[in-house]
Each structure stands twice: as C-alpha cells, then as structure tokens.
Amino acid sequence: MPAFPYSTTSTGTAIAVPPSLSLPVIEAAFPRQLHPYWPRLQEKTRTWMLEKRLMPADKVAEYADRLCYTDLMAGYYLGAPDEVLQAIADYSAWFFVWDDRHDRDIVHRRPDAWRRLRLQLHAALDRPRRYLHHQDPLVAAFADSMVRLYSFLPGTWNARFARHFHAVIDAYDREFRNRTEGVIPTVEEYLVLRRLTFAHHIWTDLLEPSAGCELPDVVRKHPAFRRAALLSQEFAAWYNDLCSLPKEIAGDEVHNLGISLIKHEGMTLEEAIAEVRRRVEKCISDFVVAERGALRFAEVLAEGTVREKELSAAVGACVRNMRNWFSAVYWFHHESGRYMVDSWDDRSTPPYVNNEAAGEK
C-alpha cells in the first residue's frame, strides 16, 4: 500500500525513500493531506500548460502529471477556495518552467535571451494585462497568473507580492552570473541568495489569499509568526538541496548548500550531505517550537475585537498550512520525476525541458 494516505501515485506501491533522505519524523508526525480539489486541479493545470504553450504538447502528455507540481500545492494550501488554489497551482507550474528556462539559458550560453526575459518579467509583474498576449509563452503565462493572483486581495497585498517577486527575478539574475562565471557563493552568501531564489516570501504571501485575508504588518511581522514561516521555507529549500545535489553536481551547478560547504568549508561530499541533513532536521524541531508560539499568538488575537478574531482565524489557517508544507515538500521530492536523475538518459539534461529559447532554434 502507499507510504502515506491519499497517495498521488497511480501504482499503489510504497515509495522507497533512500536512507540518506529519509526523515522518519516527517512520516510519523507530519501527516500528509491533500486539498479535495486536487484531481481536478491536476487536470486543469495540465490543460492550462497546453493552452499557454509552456511545454511542448508531447512533453505535457508524458511528464506533466509525473512532475507532480499540482500535488505540491494541493498539499500546502489546504482550505483555499478552488479558484485560489487553481491560480496558485498554475503559477507554481509556471515557476518550475521558468526555472528550467533559466537553467537552459545558462547551459546553452544565451545571456541575451535571459536578459530579455528578465526585463519582460519585471515589466509584466507591474502591468500584467499589457503582456497577456506576449509572443513569448512564458511571459504571457506569467501575466495571466499575475492577473488572477492580483484579483483576490487588495492592492496593498498585490504591491507587496510584486516587490517580493521583483527581488526573486533579480536573485535569479545573480545566479545566472554566478553560474556563467563559475562562482560558488560562500555559505553565508548562499543562504541569503537561496531565500530569494526559493521565493520564501512568495509562498508565504500566498497563504493569505488561501485564508481569504490580507494580514497586516503587525501580524506578519510578529516574531512567532515570522519565525514559523521562515523555518517552513528553510526546511523546503535545504531539503531540496539535499535531494537535488546529485542532479546539480551532474549539471555543473554552483548553487547548493552542499556545494558551498564542499568548496568553502573544506568538507567531503559525505560530510556536506550530513551537514545539510543536520540543518534540515533542526528546522523541523525548531518549527515545532515556533509553531506553538504562533498558535498562542492566534489565541491571544481571538480574545480581542471582531477584526482581531478574524485575524486569529486567518493566522491559525496560515500556521497549519506551514506545517502542511513539510509533508508536501517531503513527498514531492520522492514522487516527482524532477529529481529522478538516475532514470534520465543524460543526468545533466532533464527529459522534460525545452532546450530552445523563445523565438530561437
């Protein structure tokens, strides 16, 4: 039987998690949940990717479901209205395709194509309706995602989301330069950059439309809430580094906590893996403490005004979904074909990517 309830695999067999990646505490204490809309979500996101030409039709047919992008979002944003979850899932699928385009532009030495895309995304982020019919499908799909995401909460949330994603685009540009120049950042430099390229703020921002409420600064910046949010994202980023290390070494990557530890701390591969795993496990234990503080904060809010009671319910929903992020990320890495490097014909070239830049052959 599956290794967890509500398995999204079609085989019905247990997933074999390698011992080096196994986290028994996640499997035991962070039970996986899936939004009930998930089967429809998967179908509609697949259709959206086809309509927006984010991947060639044959690659969508063969790989879209197996990449499990919708599974990740359906395991995180529990309680979101269906239309909110659909917009988030489509945006998430776009994000993965964008990440692949960024990688291919580096591998195939296309700095002009990357610069053009970067500037177009900055522009579309601020005025998405102008870019809905852009000739580059990646830009048009991004604009479509932004129009939809901007429709759920007030303009103040939209402006914050845009500010956070402008920083993500700029961080991807720093990654582009690092990789083309062969620069491996120090551990501290990497940790700062990783919080941006993994889009810590973005995934946390999206908890709010899922809860149906924009959180004021006094709530979002409360130490207990902020720490729980950060730890959930740090876990995801570092566990991703742990799982993707073989893929990224094969692809001559320079951005991975393990790679920085090897280069700048003089660790062996085995020592680096052990250190990344230690940090991952500490994120889990520290989150459990931070989670209690954030939920106590929600309880205090519930004792106040009507508005504070509403905020209390939203904070509670956000914190519960921070917990869901742990199991969603964990199982995603063992279900998704994105990390099954050993099954690829070429370990440095994912079979689901499009190697062409927009408008080029």
Coordinates of C-alpha atoms in Angstrom, one line a residue:
M1 CA 0.0 0.0 0.0
P2 CA 1.2 3.6 -0.4
A3 CA 3.6 5.0 2.2
F4 CA 1.1 7.7 3.2
P5 CA -2.6 8.3 2.9
Y6 CA -4.1 10.0 -0.3
S7 CA -1.1 8.9 -2.4
T8 CA -0.9 10.7 -5.7
T9 CA 0.9 7.9 -7.4
S10 CA -1.0 5.6 -9.6
T11 CA 1.0 2.5 -8.8
G12 CA -0.3 1.9 -5.3
T13 CA 3.1 0.8 -4.2
A14 CA 5.1 2.2 -1.3
I15 CA 7.6 4.8 -2.2
A16 CA 11.2 3.8 -1.3
V17 CA 12.8 6.8 0.3
P18 CA 16.6 6.4 0.3
P19 CA 18.0 6.2 3.9
S20 CA 20.1 9.4 3.3
L21 CA 16.9 11.3 2.5
S22 CA 14.5 9.6 4.9
L23 CA 13.0 11.7 7.7
P24 CA 11.0 9.5 10.0
V25 CA 9.7 12.4 12.0
I26 CA 8.0 13.8 8.9
E27 CA 6.5 10.5 8.0
A28 CA 5.2 10.0 11.6
A29 CA 4.4 13.4 12.9
F30 CA 3.5 15.5 9.8
P31 CA 0.7 13.5 8.2
R32 CA 0.2 14.4 4.5
Q33 CA -3.1 16.0 3.5
L34 CA -4.4 16.9 0.0
H35 CA -6.9 19.6 -0.9
P36 CA -10.1 17.8 -2.1
Y37 CA -9.9 19.7 -5.3
W38 CA -6.6 18.1 -6.2
P39 CA -7.7 15.6 -9.0
R40 CA -9.5 18.5 -10.9
L41 CA -6.5 20.8 -10.1
Q42 CA -4.1 18.4 -11.8
E43 CA -6.3 18.2 -14.9
K44 CA -6.9 21.9 -15.2
T45 CA -3.2 22.9 -14.7
R46 CA -2.2 20.3 -17.4
T47 CA -4.8 22.0 -19.8
W48 CA -3.5 25.4 -18.8
M49 CA 0.1 24.5 -19.6
L50 CA -1.0 23.2 -23.0
E51 CA -3.1 26.3 -23.7
K52 CA -0.3 28.6 -22.7
R53 CA 2.3 26.6 -24.6
L54 CA 4.6 26.3 -21.5
M55 CA 5.8 22.9 -22.7
P56 CA 5.5 21.1 -26.0
A57 CA 2.3 19.0 -26.1
D58 CA 4.2 15.7 -26.2
K59 CA 6.2 16.7 -23.1
V60 CA 3.0 17.8 -21.3
A61 CA 1.4 14.5 -22.1
E62 CA 4.3 12.4 -21.0
Y63 CA 5.7 14.4 -18.0
A64 CA 3.2 17.0 -16.6
D65 CA 1.4 14.6 -14.2
R66 CA 4.6 12.8 -13.2
L67 CA 6.3 16.0 -12.3
C68 CA 3.7 16.4 -9.5
Y69 CA 3.7 20.2 -9.4
T70 CA 0.0 20.4 -8.5
D71 CA 0.5 17.8 -5.8
L72 CA 2.9 20.1 -4.1
M73 CA 0.5 23.0 -4.0
A74 CA -2.5 20.8 -3.1
G75 CA -0.6 19.6 -0.1
Y76 CA 0.2 23.1 1.1
Y77 CA -2.7 25.5 0.6
L78 CA -5.4 23.5 2.4
G79 CA -8.7 25.3 2.9
A80 CA -8.0 27.6 -0.1
P81 CA -11.1 28.3 -2.4
D82 CA -10.8 26.2 -5.5
E83 CA -10.2 29.2 -7.8
V84 CA -7.4 30.5 -5.5
L85 CA -5.7 27.1 -5.4
Q86 CA -6.0 26.8 -9.2
A87 CA -4.3 30.2 -9.7
I88 CA -1.5 29.2 -7.3
A89 CA -1.0 25.8 -8.9
D90 CA -0.8 27.3 -12.4
Y91 CA 1.6 29.9 -11.1
S92 CA 3.7 27.2 -9.5
A93 CA 3.8 25.2 -12.7
W94 CA 4.9 28.4 -14.5
F95 CA 7.6 28.9 -11.8
F96 CA 9.1 25.5 -12.5
V97 CA 9.1 26.0 -16.2
W98 CA 10.7 29.4 -15.7
D99 CA 13.4 27.8 -13.5
D100 CA 14.1 25.3 -16.3
R101 CA 14.3 28.1 -19.0
H102 CA 16.8 29.9 -16.7
D103 CA 18.9 26.8 -16.5
R104 CA 18.8 26.1 -20.2
D105 CA 19.8 29.7 -21.0
I106 CA 22.8 29.2 -18.8
V107 CA 23.7 25.8 -20.2
H108 CA 23.4 27.0 -23.8
R109 CA 25.1 30.3 -23.2
R110 CA 22.1 32.6 -24.0
P111 CA 22.8 35.8 -22.0
D112 CA 20.8 38.0 -24.4
A113 CA 17.8 35.7 -24.2
W114 CA 17.9 35.7 -20.4
R115 CA 18.3 39.5 -20.2
R116 CA 15.3 40.0 -22.5
L117 CA 13.2 37.6 -20.4
R118 CA 14.3 39.1 -17.1
L119 CA 13.3 42.6 -18.2
Q120 CA 10.0 41.4 -19.7
L121 CA 9.1 39.6 -16.4
H122 CA 9.8 42.8 -14.4
A123 CA 7.5 44.7 -16.7
A124 CA 4.8 42.1 -16.7
L125 CA 4.8 41.9 -12.9
D126 CA 3.8 45.6 -12.7
R127 CA 1.4 45.7 -15.6
P128 CA 0.3 42.1 -16.3
R129 CA -2.6 42.9 -18.6
R130 CA -0.3 44.5 -21.1
Y131 CA 1.5 41.2 -21.5
L132 CA -1.3 38.7 -21.7
H133 CA -0.7 38.1 -25.5
H134 CA 3.1 38.4 -25.4
Q135 CA 4.9 36.4 -28.1
D136 CA 7.0 34.6 -25.5
P137 CA 4.6 32.0 -24.0
L138 CA 6.5 32.2 -20.7
V139 CA 5.8 35.9 -20.4
A140 CA 2.2 35.6 -21.4
A141 CA 1.5 32.8 -19.0
F142 CA 3.2 34.8 -16.2
A143 CA 1.0 37.8 -17.0
D144 CA -2.1 35.5 -16.9
S145 CA -1.0 34.2 -13.5
M146 CA -0.5 37.7 -12.1
V147 CA -3.9 39.0 -13.3
R148 CA -5.5 36.1 -11.5
L149 CA -3.5 36.2 -8.3
Y150 CA -3.9 40.0 -8.0
S151 CA -7.7 39.6 -8.1
F152 CA -8.1 38.0 -4.7
L153 CA -6.8 40.6 -2.2
P154 CA -6.4 44.4 -2.0
G155 CA -3.8 46.4 -3.9
T156 CA -1.6 46.6 -0.8
W157 CA -1.1 42.8 -1.0
N158 CA -0.5 43.0 -4.7
A159 CA 2.2 45.6 -4.3
R160 CA 3.9 43.5 -1.6
F161 CA 3.8 40.4 -3.7
A162 CA 5.2 42.3 -6.7
R163 CA 8.0 43.8 -4.6
H164 CA 8.9 40.3 -3.3
F165 CA 8.9 38.8 -6.8
H166 CA 11.0 41.6 -8.3
A167 CA 13.6 40.6 -5.8
V168 CA 13.3 36.9 -6.9
I169 CA 13.9 37.9 -10.5
D170 CA 17.0 39.9 -9.5
A171 CA 18.2 36.9 -7.5
Y172 CA 17.9 34.6 -10.5
D173 CA 20.0 37.1 -12.4
R174 CA 22.7 36.9 -9.8
E175 CA 22.5 33.1 -10.1
F176 CA 22.9 33.5 -13.9
R177 CA 26.1 35.5 -13.5
N178 CA 27.5 33.1 -10.8
R179 CA 26.9 30.1 -13.0
T180 CA 28.3 31.6 -16.2
E181 CA 31.4 32.8 -14.3
G182 CA 31.8 29.6 -12.2
V183 CA 31.4 31.5 -8.9
I184 CA 30.4 29.3 -6.0
P185 CA 29.0 31.6 -3.2
T186 CA 30.2 31.2 0.4
V187 CA 27.8 29.5 2.8
E188 CA 26.5 32.8 4.2
E189 CA 26.2 34.4 0.7
Y190 CA 24.4 31.3 -0.5
L191 CA 21.9 31.3 2.4
V192 CA 20.9 34.9 1.7
L193 CA 20.6 34.2 -2.0
R194 CA 18.6 31.0 -1.5
R195 CA 15.9 32.7 0.5
L196 CA 15.3 34.8 -2.6
T197 CA 15.6 32.1 -5.4
F198 CA 13.4 29.7 -3.5
A199 CA 11.0 32.6 -3.1
H200 CA 10.4 32.3 0.6
H201 CA 8.3 35.4 0.8
I202 CA 6.2 34.5 -2.2
W203 CA 5.0 31.1 -0.9
T204 CA 4.3 32.7 2.5
D205 CA 2.4 35.6 0.9
L206 CA 0.2 33.1 -0.9
L207 CA -1.0 31.7 2.4
E208 CA -3.1 34.9 2.7
P209 CA -5.4 34.6 -0.3
S210 CA -5.7 30.9 0.7
A211 CA -7.0 32.0 4.1
G212 CA -9.1 34.8 2.5
C213 CA -7.5 37.6 4.4
E214 CA -4.6 40.0 4.0
L215 CA -2.6 40.1 7.2
P216 CA -1.4 43.5 8.4
D217 CA 2.3 44.1 9.1
V218 CA 1.8 43.8 12.9
V219 CA 0.6 40.2 12.4
R220 CA 3.0 39.2 9.6
K221 CA 6.0 40.7 11.4
H222 CA 5.1 39.2 14.8
P223 CA 8.2 37.3 15.8
A224 CA 6.4 34.0 16.4
F225 CA 4.5 34.1 13.1
R226 CA 7.6 35.2 11.1
R227 CA 9.8 32.5 12.6
A228 CA 7.4 29.7 11.9
A229 CA 7.1 31.0 8.3
L230 CA 10.8 31.2 7.8
L231 CA 11.5 27.7 9.2
S232 CA 8.9 26.1 7.0
Q233 CA 10.6 27.7 4.0
E234 CA 14.2 27.0 5.1
F235 CA 13.2 23.3 5.5
A236 CA 11.9 23.2 2.0
A237 CA 14.9 25.0 0.5
W238 CA 17.5 22.9 2.3
Y239 CA 15.7 19.6 1.8
N240 CA 15.6 20.4 -1.9
D241 CA 19.3 21.0 -1.8
L242 CA 19.8 17.6 -0.2
C243 CA 17.6 15.8 -2.8
S244 CA 18.9 17.7 -5.8
L245 CA 22.6 17.6 -5.0
P246 CA 23.3 14.7 -7.5
K247 CA 21.3 16.4 -10.2
E248 CA 23.1 19.7 -9.6
I249 CA 26.6 18.3 -9.5
A250 CA 25.8 16.5 -12.8
G251 CA 24.7 19.8 -14.3
D252 CA 27.7 21.8 -13.1
E253 CA 25.6 23.8 -10.8
V254 CA 27.2 26.2 -8.2
H255 CA 24.1 26.9 -6.1
N256 CA 23.5 24.3 -3.5
L257 CA 24.3 24.4 0.2
G258 CA 26.2 21.1 -0.1
I259 CA 28.3 22.5 -2.9
S260 CA 29.1 25.7 -0.9
L261 CA 30.1 23.6 2.1
I262 CA 32.4 21.5 0.0
K263 CA 34.0 24.5 -1.7
H264 CA 34.4 26.9 1.2
E265 CA 34.3 24.7 4.4
G266 CA 36.5 22.0 3.0
M267 CA 34.0 19.3 3.6
T268 CA 33.9 16.0 1.8
L269 CA 30.7 15.1 -0.1
E270 CA 29.7 12.8 2.7
E271 CA 30.3 15.5 5.3
A272 CA 28.4 18.1 3.4
I273 CA 25.4 15.7 3.0
A274 CA 25.5 15.1 6.7
E275 CA 25.6 18.8 7.5
V276 CA 22.7 19.7 5.2
R277 CA 20.7 16.9 6.7
R278 CA 21.5 18.2 10.2
R279 CA 20.2 21.6 9.3
V280 CA 17.1 20.1 7.8
E281 CA 16.4 18.2 10.9
K282 CA 17.0 21.2 13.1
C283 CA 14.4 23.2 11.0
I284 CA 11.8 20.6 11.9
S285 CA 12.5 20.6 15.6
D286 CA 12.7 24.4 15.7
F287 CA 9.5 24.7 13.8
V288 CA 7.6 22.6 16.3
V289 CA 8.6 25.2 19.0
A290 CA 7.9 28.2 16.7
E291 CA 4.5 26.7 15.7
R292 CA 3.4 26.6 19.4
G293 CA 4.3 30.3 19.7
A294 CA 2.4 31.3 16.6
L295 CA -0.7 29.4 17.6
R296 CA -0.6 31.1 21.0
F297 CA -0.4 34.4 19.2
A298 CA -3.5 33.4 17.3
E299 CA -5.3 32.5 20.6
V300 CA -4.5 35.9 22.0
L301 CA -5.9 37.6 19.0
A302 CA -9.1 35.6 19.4
E303 CA -9.7 37.4 22.7
G304 CA -9.9 40.8 21.1
T305 CA -12.1 42.7 18.7
V306 CA -14.2 41.3 15.9
R307 CA -11.4 42.2 13.5
E308 CA -8.8 40.5 15.7
K309 CA -11.0 37.4 15.9
E310 CA -11.0 37.3 12.1
L311 CA -7.2 37.7 12.0
S312 CA -6.9 35.0 14.6
A313 CA -8.7 32.5 12.3
A314 CA -6.5 33.5 9.4
V315 CA -3.3 33.2 11.4
G316 CA -4.3 29.8 12.6
A317 CA -5.1 28.7 9.0
C318 CA -1.7 30.0 7.8
V319 CA 0.3 28.3 10.6
R320 CA -1.5 25.0 10.0
N321 CA -0.5 25.2 6.3
M322 CA 3.1 26.0 7.3
R323 CA 3.0 22.6 8.9
N324 CA 1.5 21.0 5.8
W325 CA 4.4 22.4 3.8
F326 CA 6.8 20.0 5.5
S327 CA 5.0 16.8 4.3
A328 CA 4.1 18.3 0.9
V329 CA 7.7 19.1 0.2
Y330 CA 9.0 15.8 1.6
W331 CA 6.8 13.6 -0.5
F332 CA 7.0 15.8 -3.6
H333 CA 10.7 15.1 -3.8
H334 CA 10.2 11.4 -3.8
E335 CA 7.2 11.4 -6.2
S336 CA 8.3 13.9 -8.8
G337 CA 10.2 12.9 -11.9
R338 CA 12.1 16.2 -11.5
Y339 CA 14.5 14.5 -9.1
M340 CA 14.8 11.0 -10.6
V341 CA 18.2 11.7 -12.2
D342 CA 19.1 8.1 -12.4
S343 CA 16.2 7.4 -14.8
W344 CA 17.4 10.1 -17.3
D345 CA 19.3 9.3 -20.5
D346 CA 21.6 12.2 -19.7
R347 CA 22.0 13.1 -16.0
S348 CA 22.7 16.8 -16.9
T349 CA 19.7 17.2 -19.1
P350 CA 16.1 16.8 -17.7
P351 CA 13.9 15.0 -20.3
Y352 CA 11.0 17.3 -19.7
V353 CA 12.8 20.6 -20.6
N354 CA 12.6 22.5 -23.9
N355 CA 16.2 23.4 -24.9
E356 CA 15.1 26.2 -27.3
A357 CA 14.9 29.8 -26.2
A358 CA 11.8 31.7 -27.2
G359 CA 11.9 32.5 -30.9
E360 CA 15.2 30.6 -31.4
K361 CA 16.2 27.2 -32.8

